[in-house]
Coordinates of C-alpha atoms in Angstrom, one line a residue:
Chain A
X6 CA 113.9 -54.4 -8.6
X7 CA 111.3 -53.0 -11.0
X8 CA 112.9 -55.1 -13.8
X9 CA 112.4 -58.3 -11.9
X10 CA 108.8 -57.2 -11.2
X11 CA 108.0 -56.8 -14.9
X12 CA 109.7 -60.1 -15.8
X13 CA 107.6 -62.0 -13.2
X14 CA 104.5 -60.2 -14.5
X15 CA 105.2 -61.3 -18.0
X16 CA 105.8 -64.8 -16.8
X17 CA 102.5 -64.9 -15.1
X18 CA 100.8 -63.5 -18.2
X19 CA 102.4 -66.1 -20.4
X20 CA 101.5 -68.9 -18.0
X21 CA 97.9 -67.9 -18.1
X22 CA 96.2 -70.5 -20.3
X23 CA 94.1 -70.0 -23.3
X24 CA 91.0 -70.8 -21.3
X25 CA 91.5 -68.1 -18.7
X26 CA 92.3 -65.5 -21.5
X27 CA 89.1 -66.5 -23.1
X28 CA 87.2 -66.0 -19.9
X29 CA 88.8 -62.7 -19.4
X30 CA 87.9 -61.5 -22.9
X31 CA 84.4 -62.9 -22.5
X32 CA 83.7 -60.9 -19.3
X33 CA 84.8 -57.7 -21.1
X34 CA 81.8 -58.1 -23.4
X35 CA 78.9 -57.0 -21.2
X36 CA 76.0 -57.9 -23.5
X37 CA 77.3 -61.3 -24.3
X38 CA 78.1 -62.0 -20.7
X39 CA 74.7 -61.0 -19.4
X40 CA 73.2 -63.1 -22.2
X41 CA 75.3 -66.0 -21.0
X42 CA 74.1 -65.6 -17.4
X43 CA 70.5 -65.5 -18.7
X44 CA 71.1 -68.7 -20.7
X45 CA 72.6 -70.4 -17.7
X46 CA 69.5 -69.4 -15.7
X47 CA 67.4 -70.9 -18.5
X48 CA 69.4 -74.1 -18.4
X49 CA 68.9 -74.3 -14.6
X50 CA 65.2 -73.7 -15.0
X51 CA 65.1 -76.4 -17.6
X52 CA 66.7 -78.9 -15.2
X53 CA 64.9 -78.0 -12.0
X54 CA 61.8 -76.2 -13.4
X55 CA 59.2 -78.9 -12.9
X56 CA 60.1 -79.2 -9.2
X57 CA 59.9 -75.5 -8.3
X58 CA 56.8 -74.5 -10.2
X59 CA 54.2 -72.9 -7.8
X60 CA 51.3 -74.8 -9.5
X61 CA 51.0 -77.9 -11.5
X62 CA 51.3 -76.8 -15.1
X63 CA 49.1 -79.5 -16.5
X64 CA 46.2 -79.6 -14.0
X65 CA 43.2 -77.5 -15.0
X66 CA 41.5 -75.3 -12.3
X67 CA 38.1 -74.4 -13.6
X68 CA 37.4 -72.0 -10.7
X69 CA 40.2 -69.6 -11.8
X70 CA 39.9 -69.4 -15.6
X71 CA 41.4 -66.5 -17.5
X72 CA 42.6 -64.5 -14.6
X73 CA 44.8 -61.5 -15.0
X74 CA 48.1 -60.9 -13.3
X75 CA 47.8 -61.1 -9.5
X76 CA 49.8 -61.8 -6.4
X77 CA 48.8 -65.5 -6.6
X78 CA 49.2 -65.9 -10.4
X79 CA 52.0 -63.6 -11.4
X80 CA 51.4 -64.1 -15.1
X81 CA 47.7 -64.9 -14.8
X82 CA 45.9 -68.2 -15.8
X83 CA 44.8 -69.6 -19.1
X84 CA 41.4 -70.7 -20.4
X85 CA 41.6 -73.9 -18.3
X86 CA 42.8 -72.0 -15.2
X87 CA 46.4 -73.3 -15.4
X88 CA 49.0 -71.0 -14.0
X89 CA 50.9 -69.3 -17.0
X90 CA 54.1 -68.8 -15.0
X91 CA 54.3 -72.4 -14.1
X92 CA 53.6 -73.4 -17.6
X93 CA 56.4 -71.1 -18.9
X94 CA 58.9 -72.5 -16.4
X95 CA 58.0 -76.1 -17.2
X96 CA 58.1 -75.2 -20.9
X97 CA 61.7 -74.1 -20.7
X98 CA 62.7 -77.8 -20.7
X99 CA 60.8 -78.5 -23.9
X100 CA 61.9 -75.4 -25.8
X101 CA 65.6 -75.7 -24.8
X102 CA 65.5 -79.4 -25.2
X103 CA 64.2 -79.2 -28.8
X104 CA 66.5 -76.3 -29.7
X105 CA 69.7 -77.8 -28.3
X106 CA 69.2 -81.4 -29.3
X107 CA 68.0 -80.6 -32.9
X108 CA 71.0 -78.3 -33.5
X109 CA 73.4 -80.7 -32.0
X110 CA 72.2 -83.4 -34.3
X111 CA 72.3 -81.0 -37.3
X112 CA 75.7 -79.8 -36.3
X113 CA 77.1 -83.3 -36.1
X114 CA 75.8 -84.4 -39.4
X115 CA 76.8 -81.0 -41.0
X116 CA 80.3 -81.1 -39.6
X117 CA 81.0 -84.6 -40.9
X118 CA 79.6 -83.7 -44.3
X119 CA 81.6 -80.4 -44.3
X120 CA 84.8 -82.1 -43.4
X121 CA 84.4 -84.8 -46.0
X122 CA 83.4 -82.4 -48.6
X123 CA 86.2 -79.9 -48.0
X124 CA 88.9 -82.5 -47.6
X125 CA 88.2 -84.7 -50.5
X126 CA 87.0 -82.0 -52.9
X127 CA 86.2 -82.9 -56.5
X128 CA 83.0 -84.8 -57.1
X129 CA 82.4 -85.6 -53.4
X130 CA 82.5 -81.9 -52.7
X131 CA 80.3 -81.0 -55.7
X132 CA 77.7 -83.6 -54.8
X133 CA 77.4 -82.6 -51.2
X134 CA 77.4 -78.9 -51.9
X135 CA 74.8 -79.1 -54.6
X136 CA 72.5 -81.0 -52.3
X137 CA 73.1 -78.3 -49.7
X138 CA 72.3 -75.6 -52.3
X139 CA 69.0 -77.4 -53.0
X140 CA 68.2 -77.4 -49.3
X141 CA 69.2 -73.7 -49.0
X142 CA 66.7 -72.8 -51.7
X143 CA 63.8 -73.7 -49.4
X144 CA 62.9 -71.3 -46.6
X145 CA 63.8 -73.1 -43.3
X146 CA 60.4 -73.2 -41.9
X147 CA 58.8 -74.4 -45.1
X148 CA 61.3 -77.3 -45.2
X149 CA 60.5 -78.1 -41.6
X150 CA 56.8 -78.0 -42.3
X151 CA 57.3 -80.3 -45.2
X152 CA 59.2 -82.8 -43.2
X153 CA 56.7 -82.8 -40.3
X154 CA 53.9 -83.1 -42.8
X155 CA 55.5 -86.2 -44.2
X156 CA 56.5 -87.8 -40.8
X157 CA 53.5 -86.5 -38.9
X158 CA 53.3 -84.1 -35.9
X159 CA 55.1 -84.7 -32.6
X160 CA 58.2 -83.6 -30.7
X161 CA 60.6 -86.2 -32.2
X162 CA 59.7 -85.2 -35.7
X163 CA 60.0 -81.5 -34.9
X164 CA 63.6 -82.2 -33.6
X165 CA 64.4 -84.1 -36.8
X166 CA 62.9 -81.4 -39.0
X167 CA 64.8 -78.6 -37.3
X168 CA 68.0 -80.7 -37.3
X169 CA 67.6 -81.4 -41.0
X170 CA 67.4 -77.8 -42.0
X171 CA 70.4 -76.8 -39.9
X172 CA 72.6 -79.4 -41.6
X173 CA 73.5 -77.4 -44.8
X174 CA 74.6 -74.3 -43.0
X175 CA 77.0 -76.3 -40.8
X176 CA 78.2 -78.3 -43.7
X177 CA 79.0 -75.2 -45.8
X178 CA 80.7 -73.4 -42.9
X179 CA 82.9 -76.4 -41.8
X180 CA 83.8 -77.0 -45.5
X181 CA 85.0 -73.5 -45.8
X182 CA 87.3 -73.8 -42.8
X183 CA 88.4 -77.3 -43.9
X184 CA 89.5 -75.9 -47.3
X185 CA 91.5 -73.3 -45.4
X186 CA 93.1 -75.7 -42.9
X187 CA 93.9 -78.5 -45.3
X188 CA 96.4 -76.3 -47.2
X189 CA 98.3 -75.5 -44.0
X190 CA 101.8 -76.7 -43.6
X191 CA 101.2 -78.8 -40.5
X192 CA 98.7 -80.9 -42.4
X193 CA 101.3 -81.5 -45.1
X194 CA 103.7 -82.4 -42.3
X195 CA 101.2 -84.9 -41.0
X196 CA 101.0 -86.4 -44.5
X197 CA 104.7 -86.6 -44.8
X198 CA 104.8 -88.5 -41.5
X199 CA 102.4 -91.0 -43.0
X200 CA 99.2 -90.2 -41.2
X201 CA 96.1 -91.7 -42.7
X202 CA 93.3 -89.6 -44.0
X203 CA 90.8 -90.2 -41.2
X204 CA 93.5 -89.3 -38.6
X205 CA 94.2 -86.0 -40.5
X206 CA 90.6 -85.1 -40.8
X207 CA 89.5 -85.9 -37.2
X208 CA 92.6 -85.3 -35.2
X209 CA 94.0 -82.3 -37.0
X210 CA 91.4 -80.5 -39.1
X211 CA 88.3 -81.0 -36.9
X212 CA 89.9 -79.3 -33.8
X213 CA 90.5 -76.2 -36.0
X214 CA 86.9 -76.0 -36.9
X215 CA 85.5 -76.3 -33.3
X216 CA 85.5 -72.5 -32.6
X217 CA 83.3 -71.6 -35.6
X218 CA 81.1 -74.6 -34.8
X219 CA 80.6 -73.4 -31.2
X220 CA 79.7 -69.9 -32.4
X221 CA 77.3 -71.0 -35.0
X222 CA 75.8 -73.6 -32.7
X223 CA 74.9 -70.9 -30.2
X224 CA 73.2 -68.7 -32.8
X225 CA 71.4 -71.7 -34.4
X226 CA 69.8 -72.8 -31.1
X227 CA 67.9 -69.5 -31.1
X228 CA 66.7 -70.1 -34.7
X229 CA 65.8 -73.7 -33.8
X230 CA 63.7 -72.6 -30.7
X231 CA 61.9 -70.1 -32.9
X232 CA 61.3 -72.7 -35.6
X233 CA 60.1 -75.3 -33.1
X234 CA 57.8 -72.7 -31.5
X235 CA 56.4 -71.8 -35.0
X236 CA 55.7 -75.5 -35.7
X237 CA 54.0 -75.9 -32.4
X238 CA 52.0 -72.7 -33.1
X239 CA 50.9 -74.2 -36.4
X240 CA 49.8 -77.3 -34.5
X241 CA 52.6 -79.5 -36.0
X242 CA 54.8 -79.8 -32.9
X243 CA 54.1 -80.3 -29.2
X244 CA 50.5 -81.4 -28.3
X245 CA 48.4 -78.4 -27.3
X246 CA 48.1 -79.5 -23.7
X247 CA 51.8 -79.7 -23.1
X248 CA 53.4 -76.6 -21.7
X249 CA 55.3 -75.6 -24.9
X250 CA 55.9 -71.9 -25.5
X251 CA 54.8 -72.1 -29.2
X252 CA 51.7 -74.3 -28.3
X253 CA 50.8 -71.8 -25.6
X254 CA 50.9 -68.9 -28.1
X255 CA 48.8 -71.0 -30.5
X256 CA 46.2 -71.8 -27.8
X257 CA 45.8 -68.3 -26.5
X258 CA 45.6 -66.5 -29.8
X259 CA 41.8 -66.5 -29.5
X260 CA 42.0 -64.4 -26.3
X261 CA 44.5 -61.9 -27.6
X262 CA 41.9 -59.1 -27.2
X263 CA 40.8 -60.0 -23.7
X264 CA 43.7 -61.6 -22.0
X265 CA 47.0 -60.1 -23.4
X266 CA 49.1 -61.9 -20.7
X267 CA 48.4 -65.2 -22.3
X268 CA 50.1 -64.1 -25.5
X269 CA 52.6 -61.7 -24.0
X270 CA 54.5 -63.9 -21.6
X271 CA 55.1 -66.9 -23.9
X272 CA 56.1 -64.4 -26.6
X273 CA 58.4 -62.6 -24.2
X274 CA 60.0 -66.0 -23.1
X275 CA 60.7 -66.9 -26.7
X276 CA 62.0 -63.4 -27.5
X277 CA 64.4 -63.2 -24.6
X278 CA 65.7 -66.7 -25.1
X279 CA 66.4 -66.2 -28.8
X280 CA 67.8 -62.7 -28.1
X281 CA 70.2 -63.9 -25.4
X282 CA 71.4 -66.8 -27.6
X283 CA 72.0 -64.5 -30.5
X284 CA 73.9 -62.0 -28.4
X285 CA 75.9 -64.8 -26.8
X286 CA 76.7 -66.2 -30.3
X287 CA 77.8 -62.7 -31.4
X288 CA 80.1 -62.3 -28.4
X289 CA 81.6 -65.8 -28.8
X290 CA 82.2 -65.1 -32.5
X291 CA 84.0 -61.8 -31.7
X292 CA 86.3 -63.6 -29.3
X293 CA 86.8 -67.0 -31.0
X294 CA 86.8 -66.1 -34.6
X295 CA 86.8 -62.4 -35.6
X296 CA 87.1 -63.4 -39.3
X297 CA 83.6 -64.7 -39.9
X298 CA 80.9 -62.0 -39.9
X299 CA 77.8 -62.5 -42.0
Chain B
X4 CA 128.6 -95.2 -57.3
X5 CA 125.8 -97.8 -57.3
X6 CA 126.8 -99.7 -54.2
X7 CA 125.7 -97.4 -51.3
X8 CA 123.2 -95.3 -53.2
X9 CA 120.2 -94.5 -50.9
X10 CA 118.2 -92.4 -53.3
X11 CA 118.2 -92.2 -57.0
X12 CA 116.0 -89.9 -59.0
X13 CA 115.8 -90.4 -62.8
X14 CA 114.1 -88.3 -65.4
X15 CA 111.6 -86.9 -62.8
X16 CA 108.9 -84.6 -64.2
X17 CA 106.1 -82.7 -62.7
X18 CA 104.0 -80.4 -64.8
X19 CA 101.2 -78.4 -63.1
X20 CA 98.3 -77.7 -65.5
X21 CA 97.1 -74.1 -65.8
X22 CA 94.0 -73.6 -67.8
X23 CA 93.1 -70.3 -69.5
X24 CA 89.4 -70.9 -70.0
X25 CA 87.4 -73.7 -71.7
X26 CA 88.5 -73.4 -75.2
X27 CA 92.2 -72.5 -75.1
X28 CA 94.6 -75.4 -75.1
X29 CA 95.9 -76.5 -71.7
X30 CA 99.2 -75.1 -70.6
X31 CA 101.7 -76.5 -68.1
X32 CA 104.1 -75.0 -65.6
X33 CA 107.1 -77.3 -65.9
X34 CA 108.0 -77.2 -62.2
X35 CA 110.4 -80.1 -62.4
X36 CA 111.6 -81.2 -65.8
X37 CA 113.8 -84.2 -66.4
X38 CA 115.7 -84.1 -63.1
X39 CA 118.2 -86.9 -62.3
X40 CA 120.6 -87.2 -59.4
X41 CA 121.5 -89.7 -56.7
X42 CA 122.4 -89.4 -53.1
X43 CA 124.8 -91.8 -51.3
X44 CA 124.1 -93.0 -47.8
X45 CA 125.4 -90.6 -45.1
X46 CA 125.9 -87.8 -47.5
X47 CA 124.3 -84.4 -47.9
X48 CA 123.1 -83.3 -51.3
X49 CA 122.0 -79.7 -51.4
X50 CA 119.6 -78.3 -54.0
X51 CA 120.1 -74.6 -54.6
X52 CA 118.4 -72.2 -56.9
X53 CA 116.2 -69.1 -57.0
X54 CA 112.7 -69.2 -55.6
X55 CA 110.4 -70.7 -58.1
X56 CA 113.0 -73.0 -59.7
X57 CA 111.2 -76.1 -58.5
X58 CA 113.5 -77.2 -55.7
X59 CA 110.7 -77.4 -53.1
X60 CA 108.5 -79.3 -55.6
X61 CA 111.3 -81.7 -56.1
X62 CA 111.4 -82.3 -52.3
X63 CA 107.7 -82.9 -52.1
X64 CA 107.9 -85.3 -55.1
X65 CA 110.5 -87.4 -53.5
X66 CA 108.5 -87.5 -50.3
X67 CA 105.4 -88.5 -52.2
X68 CA 103.4 -85.5 -51.1
X69 CA 102.7 -84.9 -54.7
X70 CA 102.7 -87.5 -57.5
X71 CA 105.3 -87.3 -60.3
X72 CA 104.1 -87.2 -63.9
X73 CA 107.0 -89.3 -65.1
X74 CA 110.4 -90.6 -64.0
X75 CA 111.7 -92.9 -61.3
X76 CA 112.3 -92.3 -57.6
X77 CA 114.4 -95.3 -56.4
X78 CA 114.7 -95.4 -52.6
X79 CA 116.6 -98.3 -51.0
X80 CA 116.3 -100.1 -54.3
X81 CA 112.5 -99.8 -54.7
X82 CA 110.9 -97.6 -57.3
X83 CA 108.3 -95.4 -55.5
X84 CA 107.2 -93.3 -58.4
X85 CA 104.3 -95.5 -59.3
X86 CA 103.7 -96.9 -55.8
X87 CA 100.3 -97.0 -54.2
X88 CA 99.4 -94.8 -51.2
X89 CA 99.7 -97.8 -48.8
X90 CA 103.2 -98.6 -50.1
X91 CA 104.2 -95.0 -49.8
X92 CA 103.1 -94.9 -46.2
X93 CA 105.5 -97.7 -45.2
X94 CA 108.3 -95.7 -46.8
X95 CA 107.5 -92.6 -44.9
X96 CA 109.1 -94.1 -41.9
X97 CA 112.6 -94.2 -43.2
X98 CA 112.1 -90.9 -45.1
X99 CA 111.2 -87.9 -43.1
X100 CA 110.8 -84.2 -43.8
X101 CA 111.7 -81.0 -42.1
X102 CA 109.8 -77.9 -43.2
X103 CA 110.8 -74.3 -43.8
X104 CA 108.3 -72.6 -41.5
X105 CA 108.6 -73.8 -38.0
X106 CA 105.6 -71.7 -37.1
X107 CA 103.2 -73.3 -39.5
X108 CA 104.5 -76.9 -39.6
X109 CA 103.5 -77.8 -36.0
X110 CA 99.9 -78.4 -35.1
X111 CA 98.8 -75.4 -33.0
X112 CA 96.4 -77.3 -30.8
X113 CA 98.7 -80.1 -29.7
X114 CA 101.2 -80.3 -27.0
X115 CA 104.7 -80.8 -28.2
X116 CA 105.0 -84.2 -26.7
X117 CA 101.9 -85.2 -28.7
X118 CA 103.3 -83.7 -31.8
X119 CA 106.5 -85.7 -31.4
X120 CA 104.7 -88.8 -30.5
X121 CA 102.5 -88.6 -33.6
X122 CA 104.9 -90.6 -35.9
X123 CA 105.2 -93.3 -33.3
X124 CA 101.4 -93.6 -32.9
X125 CA 101.1 -93.9 -36.7
X126 CA 103.9 -96.4 -37.4
X127 CA 104.3 -98.2 -34.0
X128 CA 100.9 -98.4 -32.5
X129 CA 101.9 -101.3 -30.4
X130 CA 104.2 -99.3 -28.2
X131 CA 103.0 -98.7 -24.7
X132 CA 102.5 -95.2 -23.3
X133 CA 105.6 -95.4 -21.2
X134 CA 107.8 -96.6 -24.0
X135 CA 106.5 -93.8 -26.2
X136 CA 107.1 -91.2 -23.6
X137 CA 110.6 -92.5 -23.0
X138 CA 111.4 -92.2 -26.7
X139 CA 109.9 -88.7 -26.9
X140 CA 112.0 -87.7 -23.9
X141 CA 115.3 -89.0 -25.3
X142 CA 114.7 -87.5 -28.7
X143 CA 113.8 -84.1 -27.2
X144 CA 117.0 -84.1 -25.2
X145 CA 119.1 -85.1 -28.3
X146 CA 117.5 -82.1 -30.1
X147 CA 118.3 -79.8 -27.2
X148 CA 114.8 -79.3 -25.7
X149 CA 114.3 -79.9 -22.0
X150 CA 111.6 -82.6 -21.4
X151 CA 110.3 -80.3 -18.8
X152 CA 108.8 -78.2 -21.7
X153 CA 107.0 -81.2 -23.3
X154 CA 103.5 -80.2 -21.9
X155 CA 103.6 -76.8 -23.7
X156 CA 102.1 -75.8 -27.0
X157 CA 104.1 -74.7 -30.0
X158 CA 103.2 -71.0 -29.7
X159 CA 105.1 -70.9 -26.4
X160 CA 108.4 -71.6 -28.2
X161 CA 110.8 -69.5 -30.2
X162 CA 111.5 -70.1 -33.9
X163 CA 114.7 -72.0 -33.3
X164 CA 113.1 -74.1 -30.6
X165 CA 110.2 -75.0 -32.8
X166 CA 112.6 -76.0 -35.6
X167 CA 114.3 -78.3 -33.0
X168 CA 110.8 -79.8 -32.3
X169 CA 110.3 -80.3 -36.0
X170 CA 113.6 -82.0 -36.2
X171 CA 112.7 -84.2 -33.2
X172 CA 109.5 -85.2 -34.9
X173 CA 111.4 -86.1 -38.1
X174 CA 114.0 -88.1 -36.1
X175 CA 111.9 -90.1 -33.7
X176 CA 111.3 -92.9 -36.2
X177 CA 115.1 -93.2 -36.9
X178 CA 114.9 -92.4 -40.6
X179 CA 117.6 -92.8 -43.1
X180 CA 116.8 -90.0 -45.4
X181 CA 115.8 -86.5 -44.3
X182 CA 114.4 -84.1 -46.8
X183 CA 115.0 -80.6 -45.3
X184 CA 113.1 -78.0 -47.1
X185 CA 114.8 -74.6 -46.3
X186 CA 115.0 -75.6 -42.6
X187 CA 116.9 -72.5 -41.5
X188 CA 115.7 -69.8 -43.9
X189 CA 113.0 -68.6 -41.5
X190 CA 115.5 -68.3 -38.6
X191 CA 117.9 -65.6 -37.3
X192 CA 121.5 -66.0 -38.4
X193 CA 122.7 -66.9 -34.9
X194 CA 120.0 -69.6 -34.6
X195 CA 120.7 -70.8 -38.1
X196 CA 124.2 -71.8 -37.1
X197 CA 122.9 -73.7 -34.0
X198 CA 120.4 -75.6 -36.1
X199 CA 122.9 -76.4 -38.8
X200 CA 125.4 -77.7 -36.2
X201 CA 122.6 -79.8 -34.7
X202 CA 121.8 -81.3 -38.1
X203 CA 125.5 -82.0 -38.7
X204 CA 125.9 -83.6 -35.4
X205 CA 122.8 -85.8 -35.9
X206 CA 124.1 -86.8 -39.3
X207 CA 127.4 -88.0 -37.8
X208 CA 125.7 -89.8 -34.8
X209 CA 123.0 -91.5 -36.8
X210 CA 124.5 -91.8 -40.3
X211 CA 121.7 -89.7 -41.7
X212 CA 121.4 -88.8 -45.4
X213 CA 120.2 -85.3 -46.1
X214 CA 118.5 -83.8 -49.1
X215 CA 119.0 -80.2 -48.2
X216 CA 116.9 -77.6 -50.1
X217 CA 118.1 -74.0 -49.8
X218 CA 118.6 -70.8 -51.6
X219 CA 121.3 -69.6 -49.2
X220 CA 124.7 -70.6 -50.6
X221 CA 126.6 -69.8 -47.4
X222 CA 124.4 -72.3 -45.5
X223 CA 124.9 -74.8 -48.3
X224 CA 128.7 -74.5 -48.2
X225 CA 128.6 -75.3 -44.5
X226 CA 126.6 -78.5 -44.7
X227 CA 126.8 -80.2 -48.1
X228 CA 128.9 -82.9 -49.6
X229 CA 127.4 -82.4 -53.1
X230 CA 125.5 -79.5 -54.5
X231 CA 123.0 -79.5 -57.3
X232 CA 122.1 -76.1 -58.9
X233 CA 118.6 -75.8 -60.3
X234 CA 117.2 -73.3 -62.8
X235 CA 113.6 -73.3 -64.0
X236 CA 113.0 -77.0 -63.2
X237 CA 116.3 -78.3 -64.5
X238 CA 119.5 -79.2 -62.7
X239 CA 122.2 -77.2 -64.5
X240 CA 125.2 -78.3 -62.5
X241 CA 125.8 -81.0 -60.0
X242 CA 129.2 -81.5 -58.3
X243 CA 131.0 -82.1 -55.1
X244 CA 131.0 -79.0 -52.8
X245 CA 134.6 -78.0 -53.3
X246 CA 134.2 -78.1 -57.1
X247 CA 131.1 -75.9 -57.0
X248 CA 132.5 -73.3 -54.7
X249 CA 136.1 -73.2 -56.0
X250 CA 135.6 -73.8 -59.7
X251 CA 132.0 -73.4 -60.8
X252 CA 131.5 -74.2 -64.4
X253 CA 128.0 -73.2 -65.4
X254 CA 127.5 -69.4 -65.9
X255 CA 124.4 -69.5 -63.7
X256 CA 126.4 -71.1 -60.8
X257 CA 129.0 -68.5 -61.3
X258 CA 126.4 -65.7 -61.1
X259 CA 124.9 -67.3 -58.0
X260 CA 128.2 -67.6 -56.2
X261 CA 129.2 -64.0 -57.1
X262 CA 126.1 -62.8 -55.3
X263 CA 127.1 -64.2 -52.0
X264 CA 128.3 -61.4 -49.8
X265 CA 131.8 -61.7 -48.4
X266 CA 132.3 -60.4 -44.9
X267 CA 135.4 -58.4 -45.9
X268 CA 135.0 -54.8 -47.2
X269 CA 138.5 -54.7 -48.6
X270 CA 138.1 -57.7 -50.8
X271 CA 137.1 -56.7 -54.3
X272 CA 135.3 -59.2 -56.5
X273 CA 133.8 -59.0 -59.9
X274 CA 130.1 -59.6 -59.4
X275 CA 128.1 -61.0 -62.2
X276 CA 124.7 -59.3 -62.2
X277 CA 122.1 -61.3 -64.1
X278 CA 119.8 -59.3 -66.4
X279 CA 116.1 -59.4 -66.1
X280 CA 113.7 -61.6 -64.2
X281 CA 113.5 -65.4 -64.0
X282 CA 111.4 -66.3 -67.1
X283 CA 107.8 -67.6 -66.8
X284 CA 107.9 -71.3 -66.1
X285 CA 104.7 -71.8 -68.1
X286 CA 106.5 -70.5 -71.2
X287 CA 110.2 -71.1 -70.7
X288 CA 112.8 -70.0 -73.3
X289 CA 113.6 -72.5 -76.0
X290 CA 117.0 -74.3 -76.1
X291 CA 118.9 -73.7 -72.9
X292 CA 116.4 -72.1 -70.5
X293 CA 119.1 -69.8 -69.1
X294 CA 120.2 -68.2 -72.4
X295 CA 118.0 -65.1 -72.0
X296 CA 119.9 -64.1 -68.9
X297 CA 123.3 -65.7 -69.7
X298 CA 126.2 -63.3 -70.1
X299 CA 128.0 -65.9 -72.3
X300 CA 125.1 -67.0 -74.5
X301 CA 125.9 -68.2 -78.0
X302 CA 123.7 -68.7 -81.0
X303 CA 123.4 -72.4 -80.3
X304 CA 122.0 -71.8 -76.8
X305 CA 118.6 -70.6 -78.1
X306 CA 118.2 -73.6 -80.3
X307 CA 119.4 -76.7 -78.6
X308 CA 118.9 -78.0 -75.1
X309 CA 122.3 -78.7 -73.6
X310 CA 122.9 -82.2 -72.1
X311 CA 124.5 -83.1 -68.8
X312 CA 128.2 -83.8 -69.3
X313 CA 131.1 -84.5 -67.0
X314 CA 133.7 -81.8 -67.0
X315 CA 137.1 -81.9 -65.4
X316 CA 138.3 -84.6 -63.0
X317 CA 136.1 -84.0 -60.0
X318 CA 132.8 -85.6 -61.1
X319 CA 131.5 -82.2 -62.0
X320 CA 128.4 -82.5 -64.3
X321 CA 127.3 -79.4 -66.2
X322 CA 124.6 -78.8 -68.7
X323 CA 126.0 -76.0 -70.8
X324 CA 127.0 -75.6 -74.5
X325 CA 130.3 -74.0 -73.4
X326 CA 131.5 -77.5 -72.4
X327 CA 129.9 -79.7 -75.0

């Protein structure tokens, strides 16, 4: 009786797919899981935020300028009397939008370059990797400032700039994994069947690189949000009137001595978002790919 | 001998360069050096030898996974040694490969029905989904895997089952030549027998030709028609199976055979134990490469390279100065 019990338990365990094992492992990691819940909350806010804000984040109210925290304005109001909480909620969309879209673009370009570089090797690899080395030599934010300086300020250009500086890290990481995977026997088996190069790269090598891409993507979104906020703070990103966290910081820095809430809450929003994304990335890395740790 | 020859290899060479810094002269590992043999349709030729003797390199050369430095690979009358990648691709359909490690040779992120359908998608893209699935189903059943399992991933199978999946993938295009690179050496002995019997049955049913690479002489005795013995990149003896196992000529073949355990404790046999390690392939001994370990070495052996010669009346070819 007990034997049949164990057997059936084993069968259940073996039947459980990779996805549910992943979910189980993920929930074991408290910090990562809480970060994930926070990130989900941010995404929900980004989607429905503009419809649930208590006040219009754009409309000035000159009767209630620079108020402190109160029952009516939980996070106070800014120098035009706009509700800070509403602006923060509305700003989630801009910050996450910039962060995610720029990193996705950068990841796509970087992945293709990394796959090509790692698979073909020789001069292709050398060329791509030397260009990446050059880009690595610039501090990220300096590179982004340079690009925005050339293209001009604005959200689209910020996205492009942030995407641009995340390309080399993705390229280098995917290349490393490609070098490892392309020597594996099942790739040789594919070649012996007669598979063409693009089939081998995209159908067989690319899926093996997905876990490390996901992990790095998550961490890089935090960096991208920070970079976008920095650009906005410097006046190179979102226009000062739009509810962007970086722009809010920039606008309120003159009041840092008198109205700390104006600086504190946007800073806190950026801090918590980046922290949660970094923790989420760490947790995903531990589950998906325990080998990369840098 | 020429009439039904499926594969003929002549003077095949593959040297892997090893460089020791910028200023020293380039050295080469002679992985495969002047190898010639031929395989008739429907037969099995086994390549045996110690690890590092170049037998797997030879298999990969014939399959075009690596390019030969010199020599001819004549398959179905066409010389493939110099062929372009596109021409090679069309010849990969009648020439398939089975790999040693069934754990590593199957893509871990594909279901087995996708793995087996891969060759069809590559070579017969016009097939409809239903036709493809029907083919996958029939080939799986031929190889002894229930179609019910086709939605599973490779890690859910045992080693023997995975090797069956590997065989199914090789068979689905109805190839003529199968290069089997140590197909059973990663498996348990009981499973080895099952896989070997499956290979034999398939050979009979589909007139397959095997190039069977192995280091295990008891496996080779079970499956081969002809046996070629390799040592440091050269074939030292090639002969029909009975001749090799009953009357080996080359001292190396004799030593190899004497190392096969016999399952009878009473039977006493003189075992020839070779001295020393297999020499470095980058710097092989002059003359006959085997002379440093040969119990019967003569003075000529360290000076001249022996040529392949037919010895006896059983088409037995030996490269040894004892028979020159």
